[in-house]
Coordinates of C-alpha atoms (C1' of nucleotides) in Angstrom, one line a residue:
Chain A
X19 CA 8.7 -32.6 -19.8
X20 CA 5.4 -32.5 -18.1
X21 CA 6.0 -35.2 -15.5
X22 CA 8.1 -33.0 -13.1
X23 CA 5.4 -30.3 -13.0
X24 CA 2.9 -32.8 -11.7
X25 CA 5.1 -33.7 -8.9
X26 CA 5.5 -30.0 -8.1
X27 CA 1.9 -28.8 -8.5
X28 CA 0.1 -31.8 -7.1
X29 CA 1.4 -31.8 -3.5
X30 CA 1.9 -28.1 -3.9
X31 CA -0.4 -26.3 -1.6
X32 CA 1.0 -26.0 1.9
X33 CA 3.3 -28.9 2.4
X34 CA 6.7 -29.6 1.2
X35 CA 5.9 -33.2 0.7
X36 CA 9.0 -35.3 0.4
X37 CA 11.2 -34.3 -2.4
X38 CA 13.9 -36.8 -1.4
X39 CA 12.0 -39.6 -2.9
X40 CA 12.6 -38.3 -6.3
X41 CA 16.4 -38.1 -5.9
X42 CA 16.5 -34.3 -5.4
X43 CA 19.0 -33.6 -8.0
X44 CA 19.0 -31.3 -11.0
X45 CA 16.7 -28.5 -11.9
X46 CA 13.5 -30.2 -10.6
X47 CA 15.0 -30.5 -7.1
X48 CA 16.3 -26.9 -7.0
X49 CA 12.9 -25.7 -8.3
X50 CA 11.2 -27.6 -5.4
X51 CA 13.6 -26.1 -2.8
X52 CA 13.1 -22.5 -4.1
X53 CA 9.3 -23.0 -4.3
X54 CA 9.4 -24.2 -0.7
X55 CA 11.5 -21.3 0.4
X56 CA 8.9 -18.9 -1.2
X57 CA 5.8 -20.5 0.2
X58 CA 7.4 -20.6 3.6
X59 CA 8.0 -16.9 3.4
X60 CA 11.8 -16.8 3.2
X61 CA 11.2 -14.5 0.2
X62 CA 8.2 -12.3 0.6
X63 CA 6.0 -10.8 -2.0
X64 CA 7.8 -8.6 -4.5
X65 CA 11.1 -9.4 -2.9
X66 CA 14.1 -10.2 -5.1
X67 CA 15.8 -13.6 -5.4
X68 CA 19.5 -13.9 -5.7
X69 CA 20.8 -13.5 -9.2
X70 CA 21.2 -16.6 -11.4
X71 CA 24.9 -16.6 -11.2
X72 CA 24.7 -16.2 -7.5
X73 CA 22.3 -19.1 -7.1
X74 CA 24.5 -21.2 -9.3
X75 CA 27.3 -20.7 -6.8
X76 CA 25.1 -21.3 -3.8
X77 CA 23.7 -24.6 -5.2
X78 CA 27.1 -25.6 -6.6
X79 CA 25.6 -26.1 -10.0
X80 CA 25.6 -24.4 -13.4
X81 CA 23.7 -21.4 -14.4
X82 CA 21.7 -23.3 -17.0
X83 CA 20.3 -25.6 -14.3
X84 CA 19.3 -22.6 -12.2
X85 CA 17.6 -21.1 -15.2
X86 CA 15.7 -24.2 -15.8
X87 CA 14.5 -24.2 -12.2
X88 CA 13.5 -20.6 -12.3
X89 CA 11.7 -21.2 -15.6
X90 CA 9.5 -23.8 -13.8
X91 CA 8.8 -21.4 -11.0
X92 CA 7.9 -18.8 -13.6
X93 CA 5.4 -21.2 -15.3
X94 CA 3.9 -21.8 -11.9
X95 CA 3.3 -18.1 -11.6
X96 CA 5.4 -17.7 -8.5
X97 CA 8.1 -15.4 -9.8
X98 CA 8.4 -12.7 -12.4
X99 CA 11.7 -12.0 -14.1
X100 CA 13.1 -8.8 -15.5
X101 CA 16.2 -8.3 -17.6
X102 CA 18.8 -6.2 -15.8
X103 CA 16.8 -6.2 -12.6
X104 CA 16.3 -9.7 -11.2
X105 CA 13.8 -12.4 -10.3
X106 CA 10.9 -11.2 -8.1
X107 CA 8.4 -13.1 -6.1
X108 CA 4.7 -12.8 -7.2
X109 CA 3.4 -15.5 -4.9
X110 CA 0.9 -14.2 -2.3
X111 CA 0.8 -15.7 1.2
X112 CA -2.6 -16.9 2.1
X113 CA -2.8 -14.6 5.1
X114 CA -2.6 -11.6 2.8
X115 CA -5.9 -12.6 1.2
X116 CA -8.1 -11.8 4.1
X117 CA -7.9 -8.1 4.2
X118 CA -11.2 -6.1 4.3
X119 CA -10.1 -4.2 1.2
X120 CA -10.2 -7.4 -0.8
X121 CA -13.9 -8.1 0.0
X122 CA -15.1 -4.6 -0.3
X123 CA -16.9 -3.6 -3.5
X124 CA -16.7 -0.1 -4.9
X125 CA -20.4 0.5 -4.1
X126 CA -20.0 -0.6 -0.5
X127 CA -17.1 1.9 -0.2
X128 CA -19.3 4.7 -1.5
X129 CA -22.1 3.8 0.8
X130 CA -19.7 4.1 3.8
X131 CA -18.3 7.4 2.5
X132 CA -21.8 8.8 2.1
X133 CA -22.3 8.3 5.8
X134 CA -19.0 9.5 7.0
X135 CA -18.0 12.4 4.8
X136 CA -21.1 14.6 5.2
X137 CA -20.6 14.3 8.9
X138 CA -16.9 15.3 8.4
X139 CA -18.1 18.4 6.5
X140 CA -20.4 19.3 9.4
X141 CA -17.7 19.0 12.0
X142 CA -15.1 20.6 9.8
X143 CA -17.2 23.7 9.4
X144 CA -17.7 23.8 13.1
X145 CA -14.3 23.0 14.3
X146 CA -11.6 23.7 11.7
X147 CA -8.8 26.0 12.9
X148 CA -6.9 28.4 10.8
X149 CA -4.0 25.9 10.7
X150 CA -6.4 23.2 9.5
X151 CA -7.7 25.4 6.7
X152 CA -4.1 26.1 5.7
X153 CA -3.3 22.4 5.5
X154 CA -6.4 21.8 3.5
X155 CA -5.4 24.6 1.1
X156 CA -2.0 23.0 0.5
X157 CA -3.7 19.6 -0.1
X158 CA -6.1 21.4 -2.5
X159 CA -3.2 22.9 -4.5
X160 CA -1.6 19.5 -4.6
X161 CA -4.6 17.7 -5.9
X162 CA -5.2 20.4 -8.5
X163 CA -1.6 20.1 -9.7
X164 CA -2.0 16.4 -10.1
X165 CA -4.9 16.7 -12.5
X166 CA -2.8 15.3 -15.3
X167 CA -2.2 11.8 -14.1
X168 CA -4.9 9.5 -12.7
X169 CA -2.5 7.7 -10.4
X170 CA -1.1 10.7 -8.6
X171 CA -4.5 12.4 -8.7
X172 CA -6.0 9.5 -6.9
X173 CA -3.4 9.7 -4.1
X174 CA -3.6 13.5 -3.8
X175 CA -7.4 13.2 -3.7
X176 CA -7.2 10.8 -0.8
X177 CA -4.9 13.2 1.0
X178 CA -7.3 16.1 0.4
X179 CA -10.2 14.2 1.9
X180 CA -8.0 13.2 4.9
X181 CA -7.0 16.8 5.4
X182 CA -10.7 17.6 5.5
X183 CA -11.2 14.8 8.1
X184 CA -8.5 16.4 10.2
X185 CA -10.5 19.6 10.2
X186 CA -13.0 17.9 12.4
X187 CA -10.5 17.8 15.3
X188 CA -12.0 14.4 16.0
X189 CA -9.2 11.8 16.3
X190 CA -11.6 8.8 16.1
X191 CA -13.0 10.3 12.9
X192 CA -9.6 10.8 11.4
X193 CA -8.6 7.3 12.4
X194 CA -11.7 5.8 10.8
X195 CA -11.3 7.8 7.7
X196 CA -7.7 6.6 7.4
X197 CA -9.0 3.0 7.4
X198 CA -11.5 3.9 4.7
X199 CA -8.7 5.5 2.7
X200 CA -6.6 2.4 3.0
X201 CA -9.4 0.4 1.5
X202 CA -9.8 3.1 -1.2
X203 CA -6.1 3.0 -2.2
X204 CA -6.1 -0.8 -2.5
X205 CA -4.9 -1.9 -5.9
X206 CA -8.2 -3.5 -6.6
X207 CA -9.3 -0.2 -8.1
X208 CA -6.4 0.2 -10.4
X209 CA -8.2 -0.8 -13.5
X210 CA -11.2 1.3 -12.7
X211 CA -9.2 4.4 -12.3
X212 CA -8.1 4.4 -15.9
X213 CA -11.6 4.3 -17.2
X214 CA -13.2 6.7 -14.8
X215 CA -10.6 9.4 -14.2
X216 CA -10.7 11.1 -17.6
X217 CA -9.5 14.7 -17.7
X218 CA -13.0 16.2 -17.6
X219 CA -14.1 14.1 -14.7
X220 CA -10.9 15.0 -12.8
X221 CA -11.8 18.7 -13.5
X222 CA -15.2 18.2 -12.1
X223 CA -13.9 16.5 -9.0
X224 CA -11.4 19.4 -8.5
X225 CA -14.2 21.9 -8.9
X226 CA -15.9 20.1 -6.0
X227 CA -12.7 20.1 -4.0
X228 CA -12.2 23.8 -4.5
X229 CA -15.7 24.6 -3.6
X230 CA -15.6 22.4 -0.5
X231 CA -12.4 24.2 0.6
X232 CA -14.0 27.6 0.1
X233 CA -17.2 26.8 1.9
X234 CA -15.5 25.2 4.8
X235 CA -13.2 28.3 5.1
X236 CA -16.3 30.5 4.9
X237 CA -18.1 28.3 7.4
X238 CA -21.0 27.9 4.9
X239 CA -22.4 24.5 6.1
X240 CA -25.3 24.2 3.6
X241 CA -23.3 24.8 0.5
X242 CA -20.5 22.6 1.7
X243 CA -23.0 19.8 2.4
X244 CA -24.5 20.2 -1.1
X245 CA -21.1 19.9 -2.6
X246 CA -20.0 16.8 -0.7
X247 CA -23.2 15.0 -1.6
X248 CA -22.8 16.1 -5.2
X249 CA -19.2 14.9 -5.1
X250 CA -20.1 11.4 -3.8
X251 CA -23.1 11.1 -6.0
X252 CA -20.9 11.8 -9.0
X253 CA -18.4 9.2 -7.8
X254 CA -21.2 6.6 -7.3
X255 CA -22.6 7.2 -10.7
X256 CA -19.2 6.9 -12.2
X257 CA -18.7 3.6 -10.6
X258 CA -22.0 2.3 -11.7
X259 CA -21.2 3.5 -15.2
X260 CA -17.8 1.8 -15.1
X261 CA -19.2 -1.6 -14.2
X262 CA -22.1 -1.3 -16.7
X263 CA -21.6 -3.7 -19.6
X264 CA -24.0 -2.1 -22.0
X265 CA -24.9 1.6 -22.4
X266 CA -28.4 2.6 -21.7
Chain B
X11 CA 30.7 -15.2 -0.2
X12 CA 29.1 -18.4 -1.4
X13 CA 31.5 -20.6 0.5
X14 CA 29.5 -21.0 3.6
X15 CA 26.7 -22.7 1.7
X16 CA 28.8 -25.5 0.4
X17 CA 27.7 -28.2 2.8
X18 CA 24.1 -27.0 2.3
X19 CA 24.0 -28.0 -1.3
X20 CA 20.8 -29.5 -2.6
X21 CA 21.7 -33.1 -2.0
X22 CA 21.1 -32.9 1.7
X23 CA 17.7 -34.0 2.7
X24 CA 16.7 -31.6 5.6
X25 CA 15.9 -28.2 4.4
X26 CA 19.3 -27.2 3.1
X27 CA 18.4 -24.1 1.4
X28 CA 19.8 -21.0 3.0
X29 CA 20.1 -18.6 0.1
X30 CA 18.7 -15.7 2.0
X31 CA 19.9 -12.2 2.6
X32 CA 19.8 -10.6 -0.8
X33 CA 16.8 -8.4 -0.2
X34 CA 19.2 -5.5 0.5
X35 CA 21.0 -4.2 -2.5
X36 CA 20.6 -1.3 -4.8
X37 CA 17.8 1.2 -4.6
X38 CA 15.2 -1.4 -3.7
X39 CA 17.1 -2.4 -0.6
X40 CA 17.7 1.2 0.4
X41 CA 14.0 2.0 -0.1
X42 CA 13.1 -0.9 2.1
X43 CA 15.4 0.3 4.9
X44 CA 14.1 3.8 4.8
X45 CA 10.5 2.6 4.7
X46 CA 11.1 0.4 7.7
X47 CA 12.7 3.4 9.5
X48 CA 9.6 5.5 8.8
X49 CA 7.0 2.9 9.8
X50 CA 9.0 2.2 13.0
X51 CA 8.8 5.8 13.9
X52 CA 12.5 6.8 13.4
X53 CA 11.1 9.7 11.3
X54 CA 7.7 11.0 12.5
X55 CA 5.0 12.6 10.5
X56 CA 6.1 15.9 8.8
X57 CA 9.7 15.3 9.9
X58 CA 12.5 15.9 7.4
X59 CA 14.7 13.2 6.1
X60 CA 18.4 13.8 5.6
X61 CA 19.2 15.5 2.2
X62 CA 19.9 13.3 -0.8
X63 CA 23.6 14.0 -0.8
X64 CA 23.7 13.2 2.9
X65 CA 21.9 9.9 2.4
X66 CA 24.3 9.1 -0.4
X67 CA 27.2 9.4 2.0
X68 CA 25.4 7.5 4.8
X69 CA 24.6 4.5 2.5
X70 CA 27.9 4.7 0.7
X71 CA 26.1 5.0 -2.7
X72 CA 25.4 7.5 -5.4
X73 CA 22.8 10.2 -5.2
X74 CA 21.0 8.7 -8.2
X75 CA 20.4 5.5 -6.3
X76 CA 19.1 7.5 -3.3
X77 CA 16.8 9.4 -5.5
X78 CA 15.5 6.2 -7.0
X79 CA 14.8 4.9 -3.5
X80 CA 13.1 8.1 -2.5
X81 CA 11.0 8.0 -5.7
X82 CA 9.7 4.6 -4.6
X83 CA 8.8 5.9 -1.2
X84 CA 7.0 8.9 -2.8
X85 CA 5.0 6.5 -5.0
X86 CA 4.0 4.6 -1.9
X87 CA 2.7 8.0 -0.6
X88 CA 5.0 7.8 2.4
X89 CA 7.0 10.9 1.6
X90 CA 6.7 14.3 0.0
X91 CA 9.5 16.3 -1.5
X92 CA 10.0 20.0 -2.0
X93 CA 12.7 21.7 -3.9
X94 CA 15.1 23.7 -1.7
X95 CA 13.5 22.4 1.4
X96 CA 13.8 18.6 1.7
X97 CA 12.0 15.3 1.9
X98 CA 9.3 15.1 4.4
X99 CA 7.4 12.2 5.9
X100 CA 3.7 12.0 5.1
X101 CA 3.1 8.5 6.5
X102 CA 0.7 8.5 9.3
X103 CA 1.3 5.8 11.9
X104 CA -1.8 3.8 12.8
X105 CA -2.3 3.5 16.5
X106 CA -4.0 0.4 17.7
X107 CA -7.6 0.8 18.6
X108 CA -6.9 0.3 22.2
X109 CA -4.8 3.5 22.0
X110 CA -7.4 5.3 20.0
X111 CA -10.0 4.5 22.7
X112 CA -7.7 6.2 25.2
X113 CA -7.7 9.5 23.4
X114 CA -11.3 9.5 22.3
X115 CA -13.8 11.6 24.2
X116 CA -17.4 10.6 24.6
X117 CA -18.5 13.6 22.5
X118 CA -16.1 12.5 19.7
X119 CA -17.6 9.1 19.8
X120 CA -21.1 10.4 19.5
X121 CA -20.1 12.7 16.6
X122 CA -18.8 9.7 14.7
X123 CA -21.9 7.6 15.5
X124 CA -24.0 10.5 14.3
X125 CA -22.4 10.1 10.9
X126 CA -22.4 6.4 10.7
X127 CA -25.6 5.1 12.3
X128 CA -28.1 7.1 10.2
X129 CA -26.4 5.8 7.1
X130 CA -26.6 2.3 8.6
X131 CA -30.3 2.8 9.1
X132 CA -30.7 3.9 5.5
X133 CA -28.9 0.9 4.2
X134 CA -30.6 -1.5 6.6
X135 CA -34.0 -0.4 5.5
X136 CA -33.0 -1.0 1.9
X137 CA -30.9 -4.2 2.2
X138 CA -31.9 -6.2 5.3
X139 CA -33.0 -9.7 4.6
X140 CA -35.5 -11.7 6.6
X141 CA -32.6 -13.4 8.4
X142 CA -31.1 -10.1 9.3
X143 CA -34.4 -8.9 10.7
X144 CA -34.6 -12.1 12.8
X145 CA -31.1 -11.6 14.2
X146 CA -32.0 -8.0 15.0
X147 CA -35.1 -9.2 16.8
X148 CA -33.1 -11.6 19.0
X149 CA -30.7 -8.8 19.8
X150 CA -33.6 -6.6 20.7
X151 CA -35.1 -9.2 23.1
X152 CA -31.6 -9.6 24.7
X153 CA -31.1 -5.9 25.3
X154 CA -34.6 -5.5 26.7
X155 CA -34.0 -8.4 29.0
X156 CA -30.8 -6.7 30.2
X157 CA -32.6 -3.6 31.3
X158 CA -31.9 -4.3 35.0
X159 CA -28.1 -4.0 34.9
X160 CA -26.2 -1.2 33.4
X161 CA -23.2 -3.4 32.6
X162 CA -25.0 -6.1 30.7
X163 CA -27.3 -3.6 29.1
X164 CA -24.3 -1.8 27.7
X165 CA -23.0 -4.9 26.1
X166 CA -26.4 -6.0 24.8
X167 CA -26.9 -2.4 23.4
X168 CA -23.6 -2.7 21.5
X169 CA -24.7 -6.0 20.1
X170 CA -28.1 -4.6 19.0
X171 CA -26.5 -1.8 17.1
X172 CA -24.0 -4.2 15.5
X173 CA -26.9 -6.4 14.4
X174 CA -28.4 -3.3 12.8
X175 CA -25.1 -2.7 11.1
X176 CA -25.1 -6.2 9.7
X177 CA -28.5 -5.5 8.1
X178 CA -26.7 -3.2 5.7
X179 CA -25.1 -6.2 4.1
X180 CA -22.0 -4.0 3.8
X181 CA -18.9 -5.7 5.1
X182 CA -16.9 -2.5 5.3
X183 CA -19.6 -0.8 7.3
X184 CA -19.8 -3.7 9.7
X185 CA -16.1 -3.8 10.1
X186 CA -15.9 -0.1 10.8
X187 CA -18.8 -0.3 13.3
X188 CA -17.1 -3.1 15.1
X189 CA -14.1 -0.8 15.6
X190 CA -16.4 2.0 16.9
X191 CA -17.9 -0.5 19.2
X192 CA -14.6 -1.4 20.6
X193 CA -13.9 2.2 21.4
X194 CA -17.3 2.3 23.0
X195 CA -16.7 -0.7 25.2
X196 CA -13.5 0.7 26.5
X197 CA -13.4 0.8 30.3
X198 CA -13.0 4.6 30.1
X199 CA -16.8 4.8 30.1
X200 CA -17.3 2.6 33.1
X201 CA -17.7 5.3 35.6
X202 CA -20.1 7.2 33.3
X203 CA -22.4 4.2 32.8
X204 CA -23.4 4.2 36.4
X205 CA -24.5 7.8 36.4
X206 CA -26.2 7.8 33.0
X207 CA -27.8 4.4 32.8
X208 CA -30.5 4.9 35.3
X209 CA -33.6 2.7 34.8
X210 CA -35.8 5.3 33.2
X211 CA -33.0 6.2 30.7
X212 CA -32.6 2.5 29.9
X213 CA -36.3 2.3 29.3
X214 CA -36.1 5.3 26.9
X215 CA -33.2 3.7 25.0
X216 CA -35.1 0.5 24.7
X217 CA -38.1 2.2 23.4
X218 CA -35.9 3.6 20.7
X219 CA -34.5 0.2 20.0
X220 CA -37.9 -1.4 19.6
X221 CA -39.1 1.4 17.4
X222 CA -35.9 1.1 15.3
X223 CA -36.5 -2.6 14.9
X224 CA -40.1 -2.1 13.9
X225 CA -39.4 0.6 11.4
X226 CA -36.6 -1.3 9.7
X227 CA -38.8 -4.4 9.5
X228 CA -41.6 -2.3 8.0
X229 CA -39.1 -0.5 5.7
X230 CA -40.2 2.8 7.0
X231 CA -37.1 4.9 6.4
X232 CA -38.3 8.3 7.6
X233 CA -39.5 7.1 10.9
X234 CA -36.4 4.9 11.4
X235 CA -34.2 7.9 10.7
X236 CA -36.1 10.1 13.2
X237 CA -35.6 7.4 15.8
X238 CA -31.9 7.0 15.3
X239 CA -31.3 10.7 15.5
X240 CA -33.5 10.9 18.5
X241 CA -31.5 8.0 20.0
X242 CA -28.1 9.6 19.4
X243 CA -29.3 13.1 20.5
X244 CA -30.5 11.6 23.8
X245 CA -27.1 9.9 24.3
X246 CA -25.3 13.1 23.5
X247 CA -27.3 15.1 25.9
X248 CA -26.8 12.5 28.6
X249 CA -23.0 12.7 28.0
X250 CA -23.0 16.5 28.2
X251 CA -25.0 16.2 31.3
X252 CA -22.7 13.6 32.8
X253 CA -19.6 15.7 32.3
X254 CA -21.2 18.9 33.4
X255 CA -19.7 20.0 36.6
X256 CA -22.5 22.3 37.6
X257 CA -26.2 21.8 36.9
X258 CA -27.9 24.5 34.9
Chain C
dA13 C1' 16.8 44.1 -0.2
dG14 C1' 20.3 41.4 -1.9
dT15 C1' 23.5 37.6 -1.7
dA16 C1' 25.0 33.0 -0.7
dT17 C1' 23.9 28.4 0.6
dT18 C1' 21.1 24.4 0.6
dT19 C1' 18.0 21.4 -1.6
dG20 C1' 15.5 18.8 -4.9
dG21 C1' 15.1 18.3 -10.3
dT22 C1' 17.2 17.1 -14.6
dA23 C1' 20.4 15.6 -17.9
dT24 C1' 24.4 13.1 -19.7
dT25 C1' 27.9 9.7 -19.9
dT26 C1' 30.0 5.5 -18.5
dA27 C1' 30.3 1.2 -16.0
dT28 C1' 28.1 -2.7 -13.8
dT29 C1' 24.6 -6.0 -13.1
dT30 C1' 21.2 -9.2 -14.7
dG31 C1' 18.3 -12.1 -17.4
dG32 C1' 18.1 -14.0 -22.3
dT33 C1' 20.4 -16.7 -25.9
dT34 C1' 23.5 -19.6 -28.3
dT35 C1' 26.9 -23.1 -28.9
dA36 C1' 29.5 -27.1 -27.7
dA37 C1' 30.9 -31.0 -25.0
dA38 C1' 30.0 -34.7 -21.7
dC39 C1' 27.1 -37.9 -19.5
dC40 C1' 23.2 -41.1 -18.7
dA41 C1' 19.3 -44.1 -19.2
dA42 C1' 15.9 -46.2 -22.2
Chain D
dT1 C1' 21.7 -45.2 -31.1
dT2 C1' 18.4 -41.7 -29.3
dG3 C1' 16.6 -38.3 -26.4
dG4 C1' 17.2 -35.8 -22.3
dT5 C1' 20.0 -33.4 -18.8
dT6 C1' 23.9 -31.1 -17.1
dT7 C1' 28.0 -28.2 -17.5
dA8 C1' 30.7 -24.6 -19.5
dA9 C1' 31.8 -20.5 -22.0
dA10 C1' 30.8 -16.5 -24.5
dC11 C1' 27.9 -12.8 -26.0
dC12 C1' 23.5 -9.8 -26.2
dA13 C1' 20.0 -6.5 -24.5
dA14 C1' 17.8 -4.2 -20.9
dA15 C1' 17.9 -2.2 -16.5
dT16 C1' 20.3 -0.2 -12.9
dA17 C1' 24.1 2.2 -10.7
dA18 C1' 27.7 5.7 -10.5
dA19 C1' 29.8 10.0 -11.3
dT20 C1' 29.3 14.6 -12.8
dA21 C1' 27.5 18.9 -14.0
dC22 C1' 24.0 22.3 -14.0
dC23 C1' 19.3 24.3 -13.0
dA24 C1' 15.5 26.2 -10.1
dA25 C1' 13.2 26.9 -5.9
dA26 C1' 13.4 27.7 -1.0
dT27 C1' 15.9 29.2 2.8
dA28 C1' 19.5 31.6 5.6
dC29 C1' 22.5 35.2 6.2
dT30 C1' 24.3 39.9 5.8

DNA sequence: AGTATTTGGTATTTATTTGGTTTAAACCAA
DNA sequence: TTGGTTTAAACCAAATAAATACCAAATACT
């Protein structure tokens, strides 16, 4: 039972090797073809493969053989299967590994935000129009309404900060902050969200948000700056706490 | 439907597999189509999508399926929905940095640098390694050697500031600063260089550079911060002077 | 100001799709 | 024989899709 896996996993990485040498019949051959189709990008990440019965027709074989082939792909960690839904690709192309978000640590992100966001506050206080303030208010209501769920709160929080960035009326600043936000929303942080975003912490963040909105609307630069520094310091301390293995 | 693939069965040696074209189907496929339409600009920011019942007719499917597809788009943060009003696009299209450079004014650029570079100085003082300092020293010598020609000085100046960014040991910061630098080197500023970068101004900038290098090497944060603010203030004032139509 | 329409939100029921499992029969190579 | 593989058929459980009705918020119209 183990022999066929060696054949698959050994020459696995980039090249299709030569499957014909092994008399490409049966489930092993079908598994090899499907694997090759996936690594070559015929089926992208999270895309659905044809249903088992469909594949059986396509390959002119029985469903049992298809199932055996898919079982091997599943053991290789290339696909995930869900009853009633289908078989989905979990294999990541190598090119998708090189994103900045993947090599950015939470502390690095906070360091960058500590540079950009206070400046955003300064420019927002100086340049925000009534329309900008109104957009910010809507974003504030949205993030406050999302206080119950860490996931939606996280998205709404990003939108609020982006609305604040738009108050600067500086397109380069908005563009840069969008890039920061993209890094921020990368799924690398998913696990951390759960442990950090407890209700009381969300409440504290939202108090910061509301005060930021009020101070920008009132053009109170000093108080707004105090708040954004407080906000980011809190976030930084939370991150350090979240990665700490032992309490102090 | 499977008939066409008969001769492509798995016996054939040369890449027989053509099981493609299943990605579309059900709510997942509809979500993918709508997502593509949005990112390709068919529906712009804040624009309204057709109503659910309309989409159900268009896609020849049930409203429930449409809702499921829209729910996925909402989870991706691409769309926002309001009762009685409709579904609206919240996805912001990224323009390439070449385009961003075209719509960025010199003052906007300085405003962004005023946020980022002081933070770079703080992190550089804290994190720079001996190797980083050495790279910075070489960049300093290069920019000082280029004092004679505004064009080469401008390039060497950008390299010096990038070397400083690399002292932060923060990859996200370096990446962002590279993007800022690209905006900076856009030929939009070519005309301005000639009028601003007179020899005495270059000398002043280089004095800033040398002092920045020394203070970072000596880990003197306060003096380094004073210098970078001085540096950027000088640049801002030069820009305002350059775009001023009448002398004061 | 009040009414009617449109729109997204919710719920329910039924049908279809899809992977998971079992059983039985046939075939092949060691 | 023995063990392994393939084919075939039937059924199960979970997820999705479809059809329908009704609600609530926002908007348009009178």
